[in-house]
Short mmCIF file of C-alpha atoms in Angstrom, two decimals:
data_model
loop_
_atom_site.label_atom_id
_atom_site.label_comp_id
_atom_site.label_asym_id
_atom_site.label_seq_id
_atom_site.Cartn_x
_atom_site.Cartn_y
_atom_site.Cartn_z
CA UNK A 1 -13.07 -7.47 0.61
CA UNK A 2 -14.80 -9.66 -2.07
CA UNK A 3 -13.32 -12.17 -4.81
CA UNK A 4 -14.33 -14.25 -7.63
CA UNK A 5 -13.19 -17.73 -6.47
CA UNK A 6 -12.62 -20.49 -8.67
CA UNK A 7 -13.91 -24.34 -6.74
CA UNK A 8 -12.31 -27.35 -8.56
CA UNK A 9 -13.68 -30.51 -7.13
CA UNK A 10 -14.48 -33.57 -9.42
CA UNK A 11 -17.09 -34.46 -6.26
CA UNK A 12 -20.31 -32.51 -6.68
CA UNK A 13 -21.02 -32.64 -2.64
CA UNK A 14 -17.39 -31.10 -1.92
CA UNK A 15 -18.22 -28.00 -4.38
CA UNK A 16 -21.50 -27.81 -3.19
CA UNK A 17 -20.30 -27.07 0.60
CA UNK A 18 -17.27 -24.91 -0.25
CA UNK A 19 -19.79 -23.23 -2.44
CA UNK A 20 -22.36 -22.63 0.43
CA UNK A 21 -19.42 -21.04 2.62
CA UNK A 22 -17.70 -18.84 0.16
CA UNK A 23 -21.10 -17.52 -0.73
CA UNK A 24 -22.18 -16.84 3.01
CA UNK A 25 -19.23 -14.84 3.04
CA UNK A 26 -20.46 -12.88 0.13
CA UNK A 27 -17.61 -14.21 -2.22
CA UNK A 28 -19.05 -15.10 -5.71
CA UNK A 29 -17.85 -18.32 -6.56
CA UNK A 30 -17.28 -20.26 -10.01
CA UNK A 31 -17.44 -24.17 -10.47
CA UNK A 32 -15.42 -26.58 -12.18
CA UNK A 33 -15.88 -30.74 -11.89
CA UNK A 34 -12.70 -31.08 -13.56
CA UNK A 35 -9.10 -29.60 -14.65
CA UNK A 36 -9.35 -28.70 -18.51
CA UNK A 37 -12.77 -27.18 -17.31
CA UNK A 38 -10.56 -25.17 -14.46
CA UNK A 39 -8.23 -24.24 -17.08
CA UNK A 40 -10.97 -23.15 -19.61
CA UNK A 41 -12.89 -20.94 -16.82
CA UNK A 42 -9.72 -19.49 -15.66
CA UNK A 43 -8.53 -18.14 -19.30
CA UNK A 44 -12.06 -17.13 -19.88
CA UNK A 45 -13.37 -15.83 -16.55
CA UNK A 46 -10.21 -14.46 -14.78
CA UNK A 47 -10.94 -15.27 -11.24
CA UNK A 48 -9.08 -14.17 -8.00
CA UNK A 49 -8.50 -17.01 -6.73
CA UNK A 50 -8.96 -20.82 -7.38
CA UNK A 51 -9.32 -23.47 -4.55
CA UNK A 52 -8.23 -26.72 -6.08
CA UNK A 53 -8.74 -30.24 -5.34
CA UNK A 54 -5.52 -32.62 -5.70
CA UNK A 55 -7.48 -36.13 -6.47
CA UNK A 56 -9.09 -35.90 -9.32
CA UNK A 57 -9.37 -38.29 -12.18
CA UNK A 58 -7.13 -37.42 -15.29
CA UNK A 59 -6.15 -34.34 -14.80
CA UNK A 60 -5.09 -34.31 -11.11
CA UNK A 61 -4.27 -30.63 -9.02
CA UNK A 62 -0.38 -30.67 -9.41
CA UNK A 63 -0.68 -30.50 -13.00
CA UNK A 64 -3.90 -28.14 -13.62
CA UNK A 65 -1.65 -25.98 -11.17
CA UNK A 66 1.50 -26.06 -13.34
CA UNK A 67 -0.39 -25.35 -16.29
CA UNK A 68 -1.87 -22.06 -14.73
CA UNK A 69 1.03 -21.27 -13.39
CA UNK A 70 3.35 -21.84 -17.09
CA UNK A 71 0.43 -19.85 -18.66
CA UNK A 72 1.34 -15.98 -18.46
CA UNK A 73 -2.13 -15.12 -18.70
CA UNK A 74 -3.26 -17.23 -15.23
CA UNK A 75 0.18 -17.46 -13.49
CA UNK A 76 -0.51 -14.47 -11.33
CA UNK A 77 -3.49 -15.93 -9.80
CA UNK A 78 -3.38 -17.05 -6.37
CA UNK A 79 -4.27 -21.18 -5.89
CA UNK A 80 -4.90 -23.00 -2.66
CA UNK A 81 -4.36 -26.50 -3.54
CA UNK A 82 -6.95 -28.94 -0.58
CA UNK A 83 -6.35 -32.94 -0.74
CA UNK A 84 -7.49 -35.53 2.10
CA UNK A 85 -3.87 -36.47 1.90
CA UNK A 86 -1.57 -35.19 4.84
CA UNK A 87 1.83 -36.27 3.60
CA UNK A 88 4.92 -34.20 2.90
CA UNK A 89 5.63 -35.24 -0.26
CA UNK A 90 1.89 -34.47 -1.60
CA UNK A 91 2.32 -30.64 0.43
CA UNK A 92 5.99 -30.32 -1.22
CA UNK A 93 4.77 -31.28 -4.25
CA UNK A 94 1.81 -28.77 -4.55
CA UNK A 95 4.13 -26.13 -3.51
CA UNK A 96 6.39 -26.67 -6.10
CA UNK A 97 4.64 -26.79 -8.75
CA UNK A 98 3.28 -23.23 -7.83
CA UNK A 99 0.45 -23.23 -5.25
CA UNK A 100 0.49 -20.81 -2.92
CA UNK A 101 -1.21 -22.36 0.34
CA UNK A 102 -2.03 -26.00 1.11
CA UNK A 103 -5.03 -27.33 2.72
CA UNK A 104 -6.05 -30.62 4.19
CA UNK A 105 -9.47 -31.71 4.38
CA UNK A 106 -11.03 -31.17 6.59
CA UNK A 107 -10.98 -27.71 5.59
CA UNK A 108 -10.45 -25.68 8.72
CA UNK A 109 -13.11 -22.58 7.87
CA UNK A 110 -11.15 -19.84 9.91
CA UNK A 111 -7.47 -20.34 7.89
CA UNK A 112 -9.11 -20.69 4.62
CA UNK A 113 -11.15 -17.30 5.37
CA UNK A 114 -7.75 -16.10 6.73
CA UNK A 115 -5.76 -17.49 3.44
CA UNK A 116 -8.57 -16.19 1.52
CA UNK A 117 -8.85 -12.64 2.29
CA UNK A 118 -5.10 -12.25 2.43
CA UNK A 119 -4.29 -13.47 -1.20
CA UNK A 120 -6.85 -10.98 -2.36
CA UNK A 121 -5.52 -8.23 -1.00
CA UNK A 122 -2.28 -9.50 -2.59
CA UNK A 123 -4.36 -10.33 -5.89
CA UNK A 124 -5.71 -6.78 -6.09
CA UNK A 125 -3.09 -5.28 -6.00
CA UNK A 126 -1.18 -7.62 -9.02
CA UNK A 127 -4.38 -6.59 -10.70
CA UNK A 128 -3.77 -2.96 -10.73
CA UNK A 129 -0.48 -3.29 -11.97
CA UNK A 130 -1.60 -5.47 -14.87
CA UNK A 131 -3.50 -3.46 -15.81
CA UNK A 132 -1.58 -0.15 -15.65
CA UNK A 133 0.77 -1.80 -17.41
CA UNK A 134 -1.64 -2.89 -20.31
CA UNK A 135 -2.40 0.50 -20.41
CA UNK A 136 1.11 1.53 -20.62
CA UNK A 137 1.90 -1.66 -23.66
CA UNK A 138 -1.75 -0.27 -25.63
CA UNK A 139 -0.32 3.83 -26.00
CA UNK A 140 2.99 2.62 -26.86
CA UNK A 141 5.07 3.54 -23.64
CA UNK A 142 6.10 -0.10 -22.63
CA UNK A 143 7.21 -2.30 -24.94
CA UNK A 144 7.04 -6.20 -23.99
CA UNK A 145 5.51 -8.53 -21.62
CA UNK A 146 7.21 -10.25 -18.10
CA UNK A 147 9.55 -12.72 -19.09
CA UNK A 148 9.70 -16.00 -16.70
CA UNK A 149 11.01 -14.21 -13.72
CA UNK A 150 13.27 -16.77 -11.41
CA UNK A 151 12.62 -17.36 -7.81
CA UNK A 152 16.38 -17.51 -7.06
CA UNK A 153 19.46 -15.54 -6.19
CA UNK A 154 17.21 -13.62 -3.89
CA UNK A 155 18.84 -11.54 -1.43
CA UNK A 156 16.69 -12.62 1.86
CA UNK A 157 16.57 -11.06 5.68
CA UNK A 158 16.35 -13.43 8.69
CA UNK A 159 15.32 -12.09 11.69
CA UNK A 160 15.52 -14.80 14.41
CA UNK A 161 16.82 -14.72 17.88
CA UNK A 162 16.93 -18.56 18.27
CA UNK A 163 20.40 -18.69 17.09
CA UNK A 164 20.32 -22.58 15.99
CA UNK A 165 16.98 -22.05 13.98
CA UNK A 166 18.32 -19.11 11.99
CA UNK A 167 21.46 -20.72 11.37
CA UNK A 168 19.41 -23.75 9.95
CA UNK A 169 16.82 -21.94 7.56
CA UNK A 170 20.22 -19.81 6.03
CA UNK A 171 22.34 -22.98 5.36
CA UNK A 172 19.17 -24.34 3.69
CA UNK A 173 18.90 -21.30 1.90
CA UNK A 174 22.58 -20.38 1.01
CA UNK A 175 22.56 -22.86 -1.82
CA UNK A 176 20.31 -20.75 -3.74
CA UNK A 177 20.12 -17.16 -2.46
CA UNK A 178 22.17 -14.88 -0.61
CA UNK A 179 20.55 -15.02 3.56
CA UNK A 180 22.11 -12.86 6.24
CA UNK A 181 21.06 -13.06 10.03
CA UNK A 182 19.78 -10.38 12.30
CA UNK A 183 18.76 -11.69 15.87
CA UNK A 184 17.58 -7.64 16.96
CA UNK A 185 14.11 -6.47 15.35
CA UNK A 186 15.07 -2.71 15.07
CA UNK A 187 18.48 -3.92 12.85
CA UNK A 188 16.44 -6.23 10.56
CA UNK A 189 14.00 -3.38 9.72
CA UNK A 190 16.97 -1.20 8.76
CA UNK A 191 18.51 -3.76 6.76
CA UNK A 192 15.23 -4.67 4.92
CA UNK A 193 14.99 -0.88 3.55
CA UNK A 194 17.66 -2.00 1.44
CA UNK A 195 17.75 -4.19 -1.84
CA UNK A 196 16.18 -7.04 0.02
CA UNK A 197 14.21 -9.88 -1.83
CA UNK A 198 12.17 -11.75 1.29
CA UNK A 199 12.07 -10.95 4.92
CA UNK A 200 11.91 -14.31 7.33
CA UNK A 201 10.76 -13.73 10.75
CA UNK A 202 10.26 -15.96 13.97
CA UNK A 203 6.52 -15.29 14.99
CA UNK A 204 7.34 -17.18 18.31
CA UNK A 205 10.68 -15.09 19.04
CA UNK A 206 11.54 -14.44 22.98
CA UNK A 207 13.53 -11.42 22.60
CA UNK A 208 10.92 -9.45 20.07
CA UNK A 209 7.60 -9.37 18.80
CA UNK A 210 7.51 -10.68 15.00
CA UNK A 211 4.19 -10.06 14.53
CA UNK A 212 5.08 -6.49 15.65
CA UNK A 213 8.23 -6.54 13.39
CA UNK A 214 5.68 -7.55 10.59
CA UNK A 215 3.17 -4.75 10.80
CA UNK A 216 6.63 -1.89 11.49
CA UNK A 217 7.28 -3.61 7.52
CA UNK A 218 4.04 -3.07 6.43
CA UNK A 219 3.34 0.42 7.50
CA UNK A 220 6.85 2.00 6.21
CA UNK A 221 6.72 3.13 2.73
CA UNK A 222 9.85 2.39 1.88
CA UNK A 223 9.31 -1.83 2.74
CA UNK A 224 5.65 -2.38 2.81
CA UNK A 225 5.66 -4.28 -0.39
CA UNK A 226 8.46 -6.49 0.77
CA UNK A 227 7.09 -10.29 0.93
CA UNK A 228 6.76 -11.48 4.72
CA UNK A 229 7.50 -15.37 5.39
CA UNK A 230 6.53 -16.15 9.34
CA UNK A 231 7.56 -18.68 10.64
CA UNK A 232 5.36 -20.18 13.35
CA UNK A 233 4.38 -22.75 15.73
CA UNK A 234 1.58 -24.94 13.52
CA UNK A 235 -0.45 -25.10 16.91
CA UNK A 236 -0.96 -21.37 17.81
CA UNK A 237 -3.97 -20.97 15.27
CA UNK A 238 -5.46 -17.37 16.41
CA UNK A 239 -1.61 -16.16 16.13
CA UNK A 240 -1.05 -17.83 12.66
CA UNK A 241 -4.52 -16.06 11.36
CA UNK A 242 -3.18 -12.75 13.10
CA UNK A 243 -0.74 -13.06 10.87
CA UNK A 244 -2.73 -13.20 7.46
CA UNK A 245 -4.54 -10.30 8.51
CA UNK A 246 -1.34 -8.33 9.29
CA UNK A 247 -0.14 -8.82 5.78
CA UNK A 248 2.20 -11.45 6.12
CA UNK A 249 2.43 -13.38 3.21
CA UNK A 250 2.80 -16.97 4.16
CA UNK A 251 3.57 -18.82 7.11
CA UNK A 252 6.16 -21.96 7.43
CA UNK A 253 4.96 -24.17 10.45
CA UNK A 254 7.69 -25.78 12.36
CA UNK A 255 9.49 -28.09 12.45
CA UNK A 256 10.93 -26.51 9.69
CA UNK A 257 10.75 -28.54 6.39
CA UNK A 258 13.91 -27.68 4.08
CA UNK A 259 12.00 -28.81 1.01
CA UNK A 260 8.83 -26.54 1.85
CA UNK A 261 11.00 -23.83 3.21
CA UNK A 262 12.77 -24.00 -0.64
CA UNK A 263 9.39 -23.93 -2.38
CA UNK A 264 7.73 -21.00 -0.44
CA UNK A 265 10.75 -18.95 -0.61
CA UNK A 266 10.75 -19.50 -4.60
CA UNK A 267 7.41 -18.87 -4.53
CA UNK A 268 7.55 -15.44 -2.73
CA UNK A 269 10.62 -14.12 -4.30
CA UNK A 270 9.02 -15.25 -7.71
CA UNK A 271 6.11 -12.91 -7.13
CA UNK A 272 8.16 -9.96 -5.71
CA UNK A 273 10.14 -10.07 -8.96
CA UNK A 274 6.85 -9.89 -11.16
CA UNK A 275 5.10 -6.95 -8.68
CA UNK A 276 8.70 -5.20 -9.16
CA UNK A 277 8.61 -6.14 -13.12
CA UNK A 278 5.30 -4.31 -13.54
CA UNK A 279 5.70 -1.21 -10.65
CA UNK A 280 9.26 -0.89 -12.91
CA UNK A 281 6.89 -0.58 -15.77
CA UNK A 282 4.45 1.60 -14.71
CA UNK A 283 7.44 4.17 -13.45
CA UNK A 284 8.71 4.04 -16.20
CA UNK A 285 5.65 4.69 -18.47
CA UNK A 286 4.88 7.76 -16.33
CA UNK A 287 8.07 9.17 -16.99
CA UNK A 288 7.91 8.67 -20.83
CA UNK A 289 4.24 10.39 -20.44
CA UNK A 290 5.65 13.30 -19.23
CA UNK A 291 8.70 13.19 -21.42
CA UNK A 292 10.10 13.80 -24.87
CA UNK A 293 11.67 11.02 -25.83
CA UNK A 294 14.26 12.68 -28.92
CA UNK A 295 15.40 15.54 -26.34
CA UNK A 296 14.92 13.89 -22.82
CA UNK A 297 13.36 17.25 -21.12
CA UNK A 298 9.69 17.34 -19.88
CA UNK A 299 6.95 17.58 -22.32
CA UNK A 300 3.94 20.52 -23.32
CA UNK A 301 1.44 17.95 -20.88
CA UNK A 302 3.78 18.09 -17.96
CA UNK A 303 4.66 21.32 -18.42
CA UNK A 304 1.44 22.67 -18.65
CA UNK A 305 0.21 21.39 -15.15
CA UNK A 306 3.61 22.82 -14.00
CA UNK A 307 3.20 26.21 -14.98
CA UNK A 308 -0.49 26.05 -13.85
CA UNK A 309 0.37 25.47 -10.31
CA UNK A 310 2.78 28.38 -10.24
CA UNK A 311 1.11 30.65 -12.31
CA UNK A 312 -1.62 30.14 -9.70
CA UNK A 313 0.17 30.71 -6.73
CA UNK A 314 1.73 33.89 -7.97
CA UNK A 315 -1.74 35.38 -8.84
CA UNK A 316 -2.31 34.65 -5.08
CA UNK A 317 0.46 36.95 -4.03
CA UNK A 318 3.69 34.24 -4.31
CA UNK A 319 6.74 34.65 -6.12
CA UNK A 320 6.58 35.70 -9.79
CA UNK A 321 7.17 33.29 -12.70
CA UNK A 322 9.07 34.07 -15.83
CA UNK A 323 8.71 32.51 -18.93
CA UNK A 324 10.58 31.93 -21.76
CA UNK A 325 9.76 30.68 -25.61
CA UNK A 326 12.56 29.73 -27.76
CA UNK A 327 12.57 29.28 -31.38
CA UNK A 328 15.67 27.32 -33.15
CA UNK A 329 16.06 30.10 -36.32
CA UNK A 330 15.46 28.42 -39.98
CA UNK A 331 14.72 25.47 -38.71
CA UNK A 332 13.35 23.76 -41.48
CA UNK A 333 16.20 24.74 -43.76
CA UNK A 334 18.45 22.67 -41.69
CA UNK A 335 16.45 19.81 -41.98
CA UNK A 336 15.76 20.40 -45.66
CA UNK A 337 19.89 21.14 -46.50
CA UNK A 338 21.15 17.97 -44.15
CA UNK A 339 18.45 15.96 -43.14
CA UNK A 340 16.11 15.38 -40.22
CA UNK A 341 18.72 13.54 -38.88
CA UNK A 342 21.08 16.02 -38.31
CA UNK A 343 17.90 17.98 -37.15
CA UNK A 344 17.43 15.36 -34.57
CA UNK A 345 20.52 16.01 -33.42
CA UNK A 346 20.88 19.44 -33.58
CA UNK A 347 17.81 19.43 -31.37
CA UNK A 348 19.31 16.74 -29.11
CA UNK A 349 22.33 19.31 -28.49
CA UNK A 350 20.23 22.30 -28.18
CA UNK A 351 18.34 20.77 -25.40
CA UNK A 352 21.61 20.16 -23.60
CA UNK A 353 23.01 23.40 -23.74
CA UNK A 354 19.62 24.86 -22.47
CA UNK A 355 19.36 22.81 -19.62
CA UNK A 356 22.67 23.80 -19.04
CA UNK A 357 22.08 27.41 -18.69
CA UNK A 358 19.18 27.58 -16.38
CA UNK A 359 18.90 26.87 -12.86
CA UNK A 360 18.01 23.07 -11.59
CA UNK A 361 14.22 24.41 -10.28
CA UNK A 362 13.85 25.91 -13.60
CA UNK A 363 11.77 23.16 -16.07
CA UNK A 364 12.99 23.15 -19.78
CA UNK A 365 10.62 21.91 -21.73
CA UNK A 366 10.03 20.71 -25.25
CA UNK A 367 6.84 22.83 -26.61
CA UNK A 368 6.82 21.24 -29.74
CA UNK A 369 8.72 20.81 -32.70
CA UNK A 370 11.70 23.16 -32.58
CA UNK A 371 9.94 25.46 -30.18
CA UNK A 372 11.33 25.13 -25.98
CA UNK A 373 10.17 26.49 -23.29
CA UNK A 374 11.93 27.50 -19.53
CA UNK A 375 9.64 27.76 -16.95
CA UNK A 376 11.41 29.89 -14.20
CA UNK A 377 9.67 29.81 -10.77
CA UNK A 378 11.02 32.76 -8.37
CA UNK A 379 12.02 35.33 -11.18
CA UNK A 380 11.31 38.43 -12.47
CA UNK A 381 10.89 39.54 -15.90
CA UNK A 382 14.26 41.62 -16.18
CA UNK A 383 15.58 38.53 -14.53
CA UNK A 384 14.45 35.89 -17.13
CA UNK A 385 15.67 38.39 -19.58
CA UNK A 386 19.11 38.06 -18.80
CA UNK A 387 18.82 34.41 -18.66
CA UNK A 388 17.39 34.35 -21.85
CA UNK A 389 20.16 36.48 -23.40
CA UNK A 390 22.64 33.78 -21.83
CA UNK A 391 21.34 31.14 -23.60
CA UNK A 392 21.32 32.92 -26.94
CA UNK A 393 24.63 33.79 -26.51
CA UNK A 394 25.78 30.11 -25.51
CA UNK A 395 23.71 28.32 -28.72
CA UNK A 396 24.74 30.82 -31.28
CA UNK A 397 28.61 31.17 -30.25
CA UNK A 398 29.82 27.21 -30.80
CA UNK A 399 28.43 25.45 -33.71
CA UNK A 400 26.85 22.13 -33.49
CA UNK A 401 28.74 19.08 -34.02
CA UNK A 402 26.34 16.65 -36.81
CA UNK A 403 26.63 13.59 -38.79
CA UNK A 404 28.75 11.85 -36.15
CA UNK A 405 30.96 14.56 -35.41
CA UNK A 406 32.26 15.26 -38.47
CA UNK A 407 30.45 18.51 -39.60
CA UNK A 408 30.26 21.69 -37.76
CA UNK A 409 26.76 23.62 -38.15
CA UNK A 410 25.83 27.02 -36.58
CA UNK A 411 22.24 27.77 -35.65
CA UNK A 412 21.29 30.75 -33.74
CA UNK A 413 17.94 31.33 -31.56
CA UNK A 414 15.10 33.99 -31.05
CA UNK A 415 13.57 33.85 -27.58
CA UNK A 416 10.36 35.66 -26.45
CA UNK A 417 10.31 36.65 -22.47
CA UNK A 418 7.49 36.88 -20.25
CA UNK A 419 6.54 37.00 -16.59
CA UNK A 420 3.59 36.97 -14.38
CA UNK A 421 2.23 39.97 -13.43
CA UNK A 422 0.15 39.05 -10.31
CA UNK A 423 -3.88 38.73 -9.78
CA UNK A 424 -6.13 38.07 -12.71
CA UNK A 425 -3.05 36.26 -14.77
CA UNK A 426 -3.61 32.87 -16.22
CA UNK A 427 -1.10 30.35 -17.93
CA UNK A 428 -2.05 31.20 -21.16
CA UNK A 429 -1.97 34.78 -21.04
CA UNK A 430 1.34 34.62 -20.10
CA UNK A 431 2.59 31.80 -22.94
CA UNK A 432 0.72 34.64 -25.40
CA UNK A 433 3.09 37.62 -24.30
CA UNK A 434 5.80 35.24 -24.72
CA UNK A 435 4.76 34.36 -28.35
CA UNK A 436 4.09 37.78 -28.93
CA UNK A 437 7.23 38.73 -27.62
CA UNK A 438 8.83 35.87 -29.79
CA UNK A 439 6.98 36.50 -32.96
CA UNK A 440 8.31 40.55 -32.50
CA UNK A 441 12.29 38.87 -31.95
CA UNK A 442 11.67 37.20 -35.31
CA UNK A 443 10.42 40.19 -37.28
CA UNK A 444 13.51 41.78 -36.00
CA UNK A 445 15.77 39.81 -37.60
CA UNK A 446 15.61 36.43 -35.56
CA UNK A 447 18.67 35.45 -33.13
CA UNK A 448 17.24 37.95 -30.78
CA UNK A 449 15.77 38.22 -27.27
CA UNK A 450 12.48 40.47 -26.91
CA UNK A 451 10.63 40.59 -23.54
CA UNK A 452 6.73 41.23 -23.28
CA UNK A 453 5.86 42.92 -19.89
CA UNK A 454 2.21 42.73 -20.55
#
């Protein structure tokens, strides 16, 4: 998997060999000598990840690092922060202020590959959500951007069997989240399909296999975007890089650090908050695609591809579908004697008391204006008939409470009924017996029920 990766180094030599590397590796890669040049390229060129060096003159790495991370346009790209300095403080420090990984120099060229390719797999997927979610915010179906989500009060799984070394990490923890212990593998994966924020597993354990653990996580639908903190043994390299390419999503070496273990747990629960933010919003923006937002039933676009399918499979020798098209009578005189808003609500009402009256694998749908539709898999057209006539009965035989309650107002319906009638039908032929049907229970008189058999 390729990137666009942003080098920072105010030393042309560094950039020039990190440059020659990343490129070898068929990564296209963007240079910067300095931070405000960092910051302009990342606004401007929206890279997938930025490698960035601590020591530089004015503008050193902790605060170019901040600044993309305070900036909601940059703060959900990945950065690797690489100094010659080895101290805790300086590591601490980067991962506070919002790095994700931190290198010493030497670079070691098999975990930066390994940190590499596994924050753009996570950076991919951020970027689809983005941008389903710009999507969404451009048609109108999700208001508002992420607000500064907080990387505490998370609810966080440790799976350990070294008793002493749990019990550490989840009195480090307690002050800001909510940890529980499970020393057995099988248990922790149960408990993690629940409203859990971070999953923190011993890589080294005796009694299971974390790594194992890790890939059972990533391979069940219902935790596979769950955030994966391994804790591991800073010597065993090939298992730490095993790891990345598992999809675990950082790695805490031991000794444990209670300072580091703080910042990458913030970090990770930080992120899991945003991904849930925008998968939030893009569920929700599918829903109001295929809804109608004054009535709450399904919409003419989702019912359309409904009734398609079935339609189709009936024609095929499956069960028959009935159809039916409802029309509120006078419509327009209610709205022109009291308002649209008591139309609103009289159309609010009716909805209820249709959905009501039909089965729960029937689909009532808003056609349009005052005009439903019931799509009825499994039934006949005498069937659907007598449906029909029980929901004309119901609408027309209690008035409608408006205006808050405090007037009554009767409305009555017309309904036309249709149904397939097996090979050669299409969708449309059978909406047009049911408008026929409709238009004919109108020139009767309205607040009738007509059925079209073909």
């Amino acid at each position: 998997m390729t990137a666009r990766i942003l080098v920072v180094d105010d030393i042309e030599a560094n950039l020039r060999v990190l440059e020659a590397k990343l490129t070898a590796e068929y990564y296209e890669v963007l240079l910067a000598e300095d931070g405000p040049t960092a910051l302009a390229i990342a606004q401007s060129q929206h890279p997938d990840i930025i490698i960035l060096d601590v020591m530089m003159p004015g503008m050193d790495g902790f605060e170019v690092c901040r600044r993309l991370k305070d900036d909601p346009a940059t703060r959900h790209i990945p950065v690797v922060l690489v100094t010659a300095l080895d101290g805790r403080s300086d590591r601490i420090t980067g991962l506070e202020a919002g790095a994700d990984e931190f290198l010493s120099k030497p670079i070691d060229d098999v975990m930066l590959f390994s940190r590499v390719r596994s924050l753009t797999r996570l950076k991919t997927v951020i970027d689809e959500l983005r941008a389903r979610e710009a999507s969404g915010r451009r048609i109108g179906v999700i208001a508002g951007a992420a607000a500064r989500l907080a990387g505490t009060g998370g609810r966080i799984v440790i799976c350990d069997d070294n008793e002493r070394q749990a019990r550490k990490i989840a009195d480090e923890l307690s002050a800001e989240h909510r940890p529980i212990i499970e020393s057995d593998a099988d248990q922790a994966h149960l408990t993690a399909r629940g409203p859990v924020d971070l999953l923190i597993v011993n890589a080294n354990a005796r009694r299971f296999d974390g790594l194992r653990l890790a890939a059972q996580i990533r391979s069940d639908e219902a935790t596979r975007h769950l955030p994966i903190l391994a804790v591991i043994d800073p010597g065993e390299r090939p298992r730490m890089v095993k790891a990345l390419e598992i999809g675990i999503n950082d790695v805490l070496p031991r000794p444990i650090d209670a300072q580091e273990l703080s910042a990458r747990v913030r970090t990770q629960i930080k992120r899991k908050r945003y991904t849930d933010f925008l998968r939030k919003n893009l569920d929700h923006s599918l829903e109001l695609a295929v809804t109608d937002q004054l009535t709450g039933l399904h919409n003419r676009r989702y019912m359309t591809g409904q009734l398609t399918a079935l339609v189709a499979r009936a024609a095929r020798g499956g069960d028959p579908v009935g159809v039916l098209l409802i029309d509120v009578d006078h419509f327009k005189k209610i709205n022109d004697s009291f308002g649209h808003d008591v139309g609103d609500e009289v159309l609010r009402e009716f909805a209820v008391r249709v959905a009501t009256n039909v089965r729960a694998v029937d689909l009532p749908c808003r056609f349009g204006g005052e005009e439903f539709v019931v799509v009825m898999p499994g039934t006949p057209l005498a069937a659907a008939e007598r449906i029909a006539e029980r929901i004309r009965l119901h609408v027309g035989g209690s008035p409608f409470r408006v205006a808050g309650g405090k007037e009554l107002l009767t409305a009555t319906i017309s309904i036309g009924v249709a149904a397939t009638i097996g090979e050669g039908d299409t969708p449309d032929a059978v909406l047009k017996r049911a408008d026929e049907a409709l238009y004919e229970a109108k020139a009767a008189g309205r607040n009738k029920v007509v059925a079209r058999a073909a």
